PDB file of C-alpha atoms and ligand atoms in Angstrom:
ATOM      1  CA  MET A   1     -45.585  13.741  -9.486  1.00  0.00           C
ATOM      2  CA  ASN A   2     -46.084  15.905 -12.577  1.00  0.00           C
ATOM      3  CA  MET A   3     -44.201  15.401 -15.836  1.00  0.00           C
ATOM      4  CA  LYS A   4     -41.774  18.199 -15.151  1.00  0.00           C
ATOM      5  CA  SER A   5     -40.535  16.836 -11.834  1.00  0.00           C
ATOM      6  CA  LEU A   6     -40.351  13.337 -13.393  1.00  0.00           C
ATOM      7  CA  ALA A   7     -38.090  14.752 -16.125  1.00  0.00           C
ATOM      8  CA  VAL A   8     -35.884  16.403 -13.499  1.00  0.00           C
ATOM      9  CA  LEU A   9     -35.659  13.147 -11.540  1.00  0.00           C
ATOM     10  CA  CYS A  10     -34.689  11.217 -14.696  1.00  0.00           C
ATOM     11  CA  ALA A  11     -32.017  13.761 -15.530  1.00  0.00           C
ATOM     12  CA  LEU A  12     -30.591  13.429 -12.013  1.00  0.00           C
ATOM     13  CA  LEU A  13     -30.522   9.631 -12.201  1.00  0.00           C
ATOM     14  CA  VAL A  14     -28.819   9.641 -15.601  1.00  0.00           C
ATOM     15  CA  GLY A  15     -26.338  12.217 -14.376  1.00  0.00           C
ATOM     16  CA  THR A  16     -25.526  10.171 -11.282  1.00  0.00           C
ATOM     17  CA  SER A  17     -24.887   6.958 -13.197  1.00  0.00           C
ATOM     18  CA  THR A  18     -22.590   8.726 -15.661  1.00  0.00           C
ATOM     19  CA  TRP A  19     -20.640  10.179 -12.764  1.00  0.00           C
ATOM     20  CA  ALA A  20     -20.329   6.698 -11.143  1.00  0.00           C
ATOM     21  CA  ASP A  21     -18.923   5.217 -14.363  1.00  0.00           C
ATOM     22  CA  GLU A  22     -16.265   7.893 -14.557  1.00  0.00           C
ATOM     23  CA  THR A  23     -15.093   7.369 -10.993  1.00  0.00           C
ATOM     24  CA  THR A  24     -14.805   3.595 -11.560  1.00  0.00           C
ATOM     25  CA  ASP A  25     -12.171   4.370 -14.136  1.00  0.00           C
ATOM     26  CA  ASP A  26      -9.937   5.909 -11.474  1.00  0.00           C
ATOM     27  CA  GLY A  27      -6.872   6.549 -13.563  1.00  0.00           C
ATOM     28  CA  ARG A  28      -4.646   4.044 -11.775  1.00  0.00           C
ATOM     29  CA  ILE A  29      -2.523   1.500 -13.678  1.00  0.00           C
ATOM     30  CA  ARG A  30      -3.572  -2.168 -13.658  1.00  0.00           C
ATOM     31  CA  LEU A  31      -0.750  -4.522 -12.687  1.00  0.00           C
ATOM     32  CA  GLY A  32      -2.333  -7.429 -14.588  1.00  0.00           C
ATOM     33  CA  MET A  33      -1.980 -10.077 -11.902  1.00  0.00           C
ATOM     34  CA  THR A  34      -3.418 -13.576 -12.000  1.00  0.00           C
ATOM     35  CA  ALA A  35      -6.009 -14.357  -9.323  1.00  0.00           C
ATOM     36  CA  ALA A  36      -3.454 -16.374  -7.349  1.00  0.00           C
ATOM     37  CA  GLU A  37      -0.813 -13.642  -7.555  1.00  0.00           C
ATOM     38  CA  ARG A  38      -3.350 -11.105  -6.379  1.00  0.00           C
ATOM     39  CA  VAL A  39      -4.294 -13.184  -3.330  1.00  0.00           C
ATOM     40  CA  GLU A  40      -0.641 -13.477  -2.312  1.00  0.00           C
ATOM     41  CA  PHE A  41       0.151  -9.847  -3.094  1.00  0.00           C
ATOM     42  CA  LEU A  42      -2.769  -8.500  -1.039  1.00  0.00           C
ATOM     43  CA  ALA A  43      -1.848 -10.778   1.875  1.00  0.00           C
ATOM     44  CA  GLU A  44       1.617  -9.172   1.867  1.00  0.00           C
ATOM     45  CA  MET A  45       0.005  -5.741   1.779  1.00  0.00           C
ATOM     46  CA  ARG A  46      -2.041  -6.550   4.860  1.00  0.00           C
ATOM     47  CA  GLN A  47       1.153  -7.739   6.501  1.00  0.00           C
ATOM     48  CA  MET A  48       2.760  -4.375   5.760  1.00  0.00           C
ATOM     49  CA  LEU A  49      -0.162  -2.691   7.507  1.00  0.00           C
ATOM     50  CA  THR A  50       0.380  -5.041  10.457  1.00  0.00           C
ATOM     51  CA  SER A  51       4.047  -3.986  10.507  1.00  0.00           C
ATOM     52  CA  ILE A  52       3.087  -0.319  10.577  1.00  0.00           C
ATOM     53  CA  GLN A  53       0.672  -1.036  13.438  1.00  0.00           C
ATOM     54  CA  GLY A  54       3.381  -2.859  15.401  1.00  0.00           C
ATOM     55  CA  ILE A  55       5.886  -0.072  14.832  1.00  0.00           C
ATOM     56  CA  ILE A  56       3.508   2.655  15.966  1.00  0.00           C
ATOM     57  CA  ALA A  57       2.376   0.651  19.000  1.00  0.00           C
ATOM     58  CA  GLY A  58       6.047   0.013  19.830  1.00  0.00           C
ATOM     59  CA  ILE A  59       6.893   3.701  19.538  1.00  0.00           C
ATOM     60  CA  GLY A  60       4.005   4.481  21.884  1.00  0.00           C
ATOM     61  CA  THR A  61       5.301   2.133  24.582  1.00  0.00           C
ATOM     62  CA  GLU A  62       9.004   2.689  23.746  1.00  0.00           C
ATOM     63  CA  ASP A  63       9.392  -1.013  23.099  1.00  0.00           C
ATOM     64  CA  ARG A  64      12.444  -1.179  20.817  1.00  0.00           C
ATOM     65  CA  GLU A  65      12.224  -4.935  20.311  1.00  0.00           C
ATOM     66  CA  GLN A  66       8.634  -4.708  19.162  1.00  0.00           C
ATOM     67  CA  ILE A  67       9.483  -1.936  16.686  1.00  0.00           C
ATOM     68  CA  ALA A  68      12.398  -3.883  15.227  1.00  0.00           C
ATOM     69  CA  ALA A  69      10.483  -7.169  14.955  1.00  0.00           C
ATOM     70  CA  ALA A  70       7.458  -5.519  13.334  1.00  0.00           C
ATOM     71  CA  ALA A  71       9.638  -3.619  10.845  1.00  0.00           C
ATOM     72  CA  ARG A  72      11.833  -6.579   9.957  1.00  0.00           C
ATOM     73  CA  TYR A  73       8.810  -8.617   8.920  1.00  0.00           C
ATOM     74  CA  SER A  74       8.183  -6.288   5.964  1.00  0.00           C
ATOM     75  CA  GLY A  75      11.864  -5.735   5.156  1.00  0.00           C
ATOM     76  CA  ASN A  76      14.172  -7.681   2.882  1.00  0.00           C
ATOM     77  CA  ARG A  77      12.484 -10.939   3.822  1.00  0.00           C
ATOM     78  CA  MET A  78       9.312  -9.781   2.103  1.00  0.00           C
ATOM     79  CA  ALA A  79      11.166  -8.254  -0.872  1.00  0.00           C
ATOM     80  CA  ARG A  80      12.780 -11.638  -1.538  1.00  0.00           C
ATOM     81  CA  ALA A  81       9.404 -13.415  -1.199  1.00  0.00           C
ATOM     82  CA  THR A  82       7.911 -11.821  -4.346  1.00  0.00           C
ATOM     83  CA  PRO A  83       7.604 -14.644  -6.921  1.00  0.00           C
ATOM     84  CA  THR A  84      10.071 -14.186  -9.809  1.00  0.00           C
ATOM     85  CA  SER A  85       7.333 -14.696 -12.413  1.00  0.00           C
ATOM     86  CA  LEU A  86       5.464 -11.726 -10.988  1.00  0.00           C
ATOM     87  CA  ARG A  87       8.519  -9.547 -10.366  1.00  0.00           C
ATOM     88  CA  GLN A  88       9.565  -9.785 -14.013  1.00  0.00           C
ATOM     89  CA  ARG A  89       6.195  -8.440 -15.141  1.00  0.00           C
ATOM     90  CA  LEU A  90       5.900  -5.563 -12.660  1.00  0.00           C
ATOM     91  CA  PRO A  91       6.551  -2.137 -14.214  1.00  0.00           C
ATOM     92  CA  GLN A  92       9.823  -0.417 -13.349  1.00  0.00           C
ATOM     93  CA  SER A  93       7.892   2.508 -11.833  1.00  0.00           C
ATOM     94  CA  PHE A  94       6.250   0.048  -9.425  1.00  0.00           C
ATOM     95  CA  GLN A  95       9.567  -1.557  -8.463  1.00  0.00           C
ATOM     96  CA  ASP A  96      11.127   1.887  -7.967  1.00  0.00           C
ATOM     97  CA  ILE A  97       8.650   2.513  -5.131  1.00  0.00           C
ATOM     98  CA  GLY A  98       8.368  -1.047  -3.799  1.00  0.00           C
ATOM     99  CA  GLY A  99      12.078  -1.873  -3.432  1.00  0.00           C
ATOM    100  CA  PRO A 100      12.966   1.197  -1.348  1.00  0.00           C
ATOM    101  CA  THR A 101       9.882   0.616   0.842  1.00  0.00           C
ATOM    102  CA  HIS A 102      11.284  -2.714   2.051  1.00  0.00           C
ATOM    103  CA  MET A 103      14.669  -1.037   2.599  1.00  0.00           C
ATOM    104  CA  MET A 104      13.008   1.619   4.756  1.00  0.00           C
ATOM    105  CA  PHE A 105      11.504  -1.099   6.959  1.00  0.00           C
ATOM    106  CA  GLU A 106      15.022  -2.534   7.357  1.00  0.00           C
ATOM    107  CA  GLU A 107      16.232   0.949   8.296  1.00  0.00           C
ATOM    108  CA  ILE A 108      13.510   1.275  10.953  1.00  0.00           C
ATOM    109  CA  ALA A 109      14.557  -2.130  12.349  1.00  0.00           C
ATOM    110  CA  ILE A 110      18.194  -1.020  12.615  1.00  0.00           C
ATOM    111  CA  ARG A 111      17.502   2.452  13.966  1.00  0.00           C
ATOM    112  CA  ALA A 112      15.023   1.033  16.531  1.00  0.00           C
ATOM    113  CA  ASP A 113      18.101   0.119  18.623  1.00  0.00           C
ATOM    114  CA  THR A 114      19.388   3.660  18.975  1.00  0.00           C
ATOM    115  CA  ASP A 115      17.085   6.442  17.753  1.00  0.00           C
ATOM    116  CA  ASP A 116      14.703   8.672  19.696  1.00  0.00           C
ATOM    117  CA  MET A 117      11.080   7.603  19.485  1.00  0.00           C
ATOM    118  CA  ALA A 118      10.219  10.918  17.807  1.00  0.00           C
ATOM    119  CA  ASP A 119      12.787  10.248  15.062  1.00  0.00           C
ATOM    120  CA  LEU A 120      11.401   6.750  14.579  1.00  0.00           C
ATOM    121  CA  ALA A 121       7.920   8.247  14.212  1.00  0.00           C
ATOM    122  CA  VAL A 122       9.243  10.622  11.532  1.00  0.00           C
ATOM    123  CA  LEU A 123      10.884   7.732   9.685  1.00  0.00           C
ATOM    124  CA  THR A 124       7.646   5.732   9.893  1.00  0.00           C
ATOM    125  CA  GLY A 125       5.756   8.688   8.431  1.00  0.00           C
ATOM    126  CA  GLU A 126       8.278   8.865   5.590  1.00  0.00           C
ATOM    127  CA  THR A 127       7.891   5.141   4.978  1.00  0.00           C
ATOM    128  CA  MET A 128       4.126   5.565   4.743  1.00  0.00           C
ATOM    129  CA  GLN A 129       4.622   8.163   1.997  1.00  0.00           C
ATOM    130  CA  GLN A 130       5.728   5.171  -0.094  1.00  0.00           C
ATOM    131  CA  CYS A 131       2.429   3.407   0.620  1.00  0.00           C
ATOM    132  CA  LEU A 132       0.510   6.497  -0.468  1.00  0.00           C
ATOM    133  CA  ALA A 133       2.575   7.054  -3.606  1.00  0.00           C
ATOM    134  CA  CYS A 134       2.110   3.510  -4.849  1.00  0.00           C
ATOM    135  CA  HIS A 135      -1.575   3.251  -3.947  1.00  0.00           C
ATOM    136  CA  ALA A 136      -2.247   6.448  -5.893  1.00  0.00           C
ATOM    137  CA  MET A 137      -0.716   4.908  -9.008  1.00  0.00           C
ATOM    138  CA  PHE A 138      -1.495   1.162  -9.197  1.00  0.00           C
ATOM    139  CA  ARG A 139      -4.279  -1.403  -8.861  1.00  0.00           C
ATOM    140  CA  ALA A 140      -3.832  -5.106  -8.163  1.00  0.00           C
ATOM    141  CA  ASP A 141      -6.129  -6.385 -10.918  1.00  0.00           C
TER     142      ASP A 141
HETATM  143  C1  HEC B 201       4.972  -0.558  -4.762  1.00  0.00           C
HETATM  144  C2  HEC B 201       3.567  -0.398  -4.562  1.00  0.00           C
HETATM  145  C3  HEC B 201       2.948  -0.453  -3.184  1.00  0.00           C
HETATM  146  C4  HEC B 201       3.504  -0.062  -1.999  1.00  0.00           C
HETATM  147  C5  HEC B 201       4.866   0.551  -1.743  1.00  0.00           C
HETATM  148  C6  HEC B 201       2.512  -0.326  -0.998  1.00  0.00           C
HETATM  149  N1  HEC B 201       1.391  -0.857  -1.550  1.00  0.00           N
HETATM  150 FE1  HEC B 201      -0.268  -1.475  -0.538  1.00  0.00          FE
HETATM  151  N2  HEC B 201      -1.153  -1.970  -2.285  1.00  0.00           N
HETATM  152  C7  HEC B 201      -0.611  -1.790  -3.531  1.00  0.00           C
HETATM  153  C8  HEC B 201      -1.589  -2.128  -4.540  1.00  0.00           C
HETATM  154  C9  HEC B 201      -1.381  -2.077  -6.045  1.00  0.00           C
HETATM  155  C10 HEC B 201      -2.752  -2.523  -3.854  1.00  0.00           C
HETATM  156  C11 HEC B 201      -4.087  -2.952  -4.453  1.00  0.00           C
HETATM  157  C12 HEC B 201      -4.922  -1.711  -4.646  1.00  0.00           C
HETATM  158  C13 HEC B 201      -6.150  -1.977  -5.510  1.00  0.00           C
HETATM  159  O1  HEC B 201      -6.165  -2.936  -6.284  1.00  0.00           O
HETATM  160  O2  HEC B 201      -7.095  -1.169  -5.419  1.00  0.00           O
HETATM  161  C14 HEC B 201      -2.440  -2.411  -2.423  1.00  0.00           C
HETATM  162  C15 HEC B 201      -3.330  -2.741  -1.417  1.00  0.00           C
HETATM  163  C16 HEC B 201      -3.063  -2.606  -0.066  1.00  0.00           C
HETATM  164  C17 HEC B 201      -3.954  -2.993   1.000  1.00  0.00           C
HETATM  165  C18 HEC B 201      -5.299  -3.675   0.831  1.00  0.00           C
HETATM  166  C19 HEC B 201      -5.122  -5.187   1.016  1.00  0.00           C
HETATM  167  C20 HEC B 201      -6.363  -5.992   0.695  1.00  0.00           C
HETATM  168  O3  HEC B 201      -6.485  -7.086   1.245  1.00  0.00           O
HETATM  169  O4  HEC B 201      -7.198  -5.539  -0.105  1.00  0.00           O
HETATM  170  C21 HEC B 201      -3.350  -2.659   2.168  1.00  0.00           C
HETATM  171  C22 HEC B 201      -3.892  -2.877   3.587  1.00  0.00           C
HETATM  172  C23 HEC B 201      -2.074  -2.074   1.840  1.00  0.00           C
HETATM  173  N3  HEC B 201      -1.922  -2.062   0.471  1.00  0.00           N
HETATM  174  C24 HEC B 201      -1.164  -1.605   2.774  1.00  0.00           C
HETATM  175  C25 HEC B 201       0.051  -1.005   2.461  1.00  0.00           C
HETATM  176  C26 HEC B 201       0.930  -0.369   3.415  1.00  0.00           C
HETATM  177  C27 HEC B 201       0.658  -0.220   4.904  1.00  0.00           C
HETATM  178  C28 HEC B 201       2.014   0.067   2.725  1.00  0.00           C
HETATM  179  C29 HEC B 201       3.238   0.810   3.200  1.00  0.00           C
HETATM  180  C30 HEC B 201       3.916   0.376   4.363  1.00  0.00           C
HETATM  181  C31 HEC B 201       1.801  -0.316   1.336  1.00  0.00           C
HETATM  182  N4  HEC B 201       0.597  -0.951   1.217  1.00  0.00           N
HETATM  183  C32 HEC B 201       2.712  -0.056   0.346  1.00  0.00           C
HETATM  184  C33 HEC B 201       0.663  -1.379  -3.820  1.00  0.00           C
HETATM  185  C34 HEC B 201       1.600  -0.926  -2.889  1.00  0.00           C
END
């Protein structure tokens, strides 16, 4: 390799590492959780994904009981389970997305008794907009 191509390679490597540093700082807000709070919080998140899975599977097989049970698990029960110490420190903008998300799961559970499967799919899609909105804004560290 001659000196010129070595210089080009170095420039590329430096450029790449600068780019990586910028993307690490991804512009989302840190929630400032303790390690223990984070473990519990992320476990609840995975449970919400499990609820979504159960709801979609239930819509696919038109199993109203499965939809309601899956939705209820991430409804008010989960909202009440957030430790008070953590809830008091969470920003209002976080709570403004999180609270209604649990309410929407309760709504899916109630409407699972009566609504068309297509309408339940629409409501599930709307609920998942909440997931996207919050994930775009916050980090659990
Ligand atoms: C009010 C805010 C908020 C809402 C609403 C929300 N999440 Fe999250 N979720 C987070 C944050 C913050 C993280 C951590 C992201 C990070 O640190 O990079 C997270 C992480 C996760 C993870 C990763 C868990 C792990 O073990 O790493 C999953 C899965 C997840 N969320 C699923 C969902 C689903 C599904 C929904 C909607 C039904 C949802 N979340 C709604 C804030 C939210």
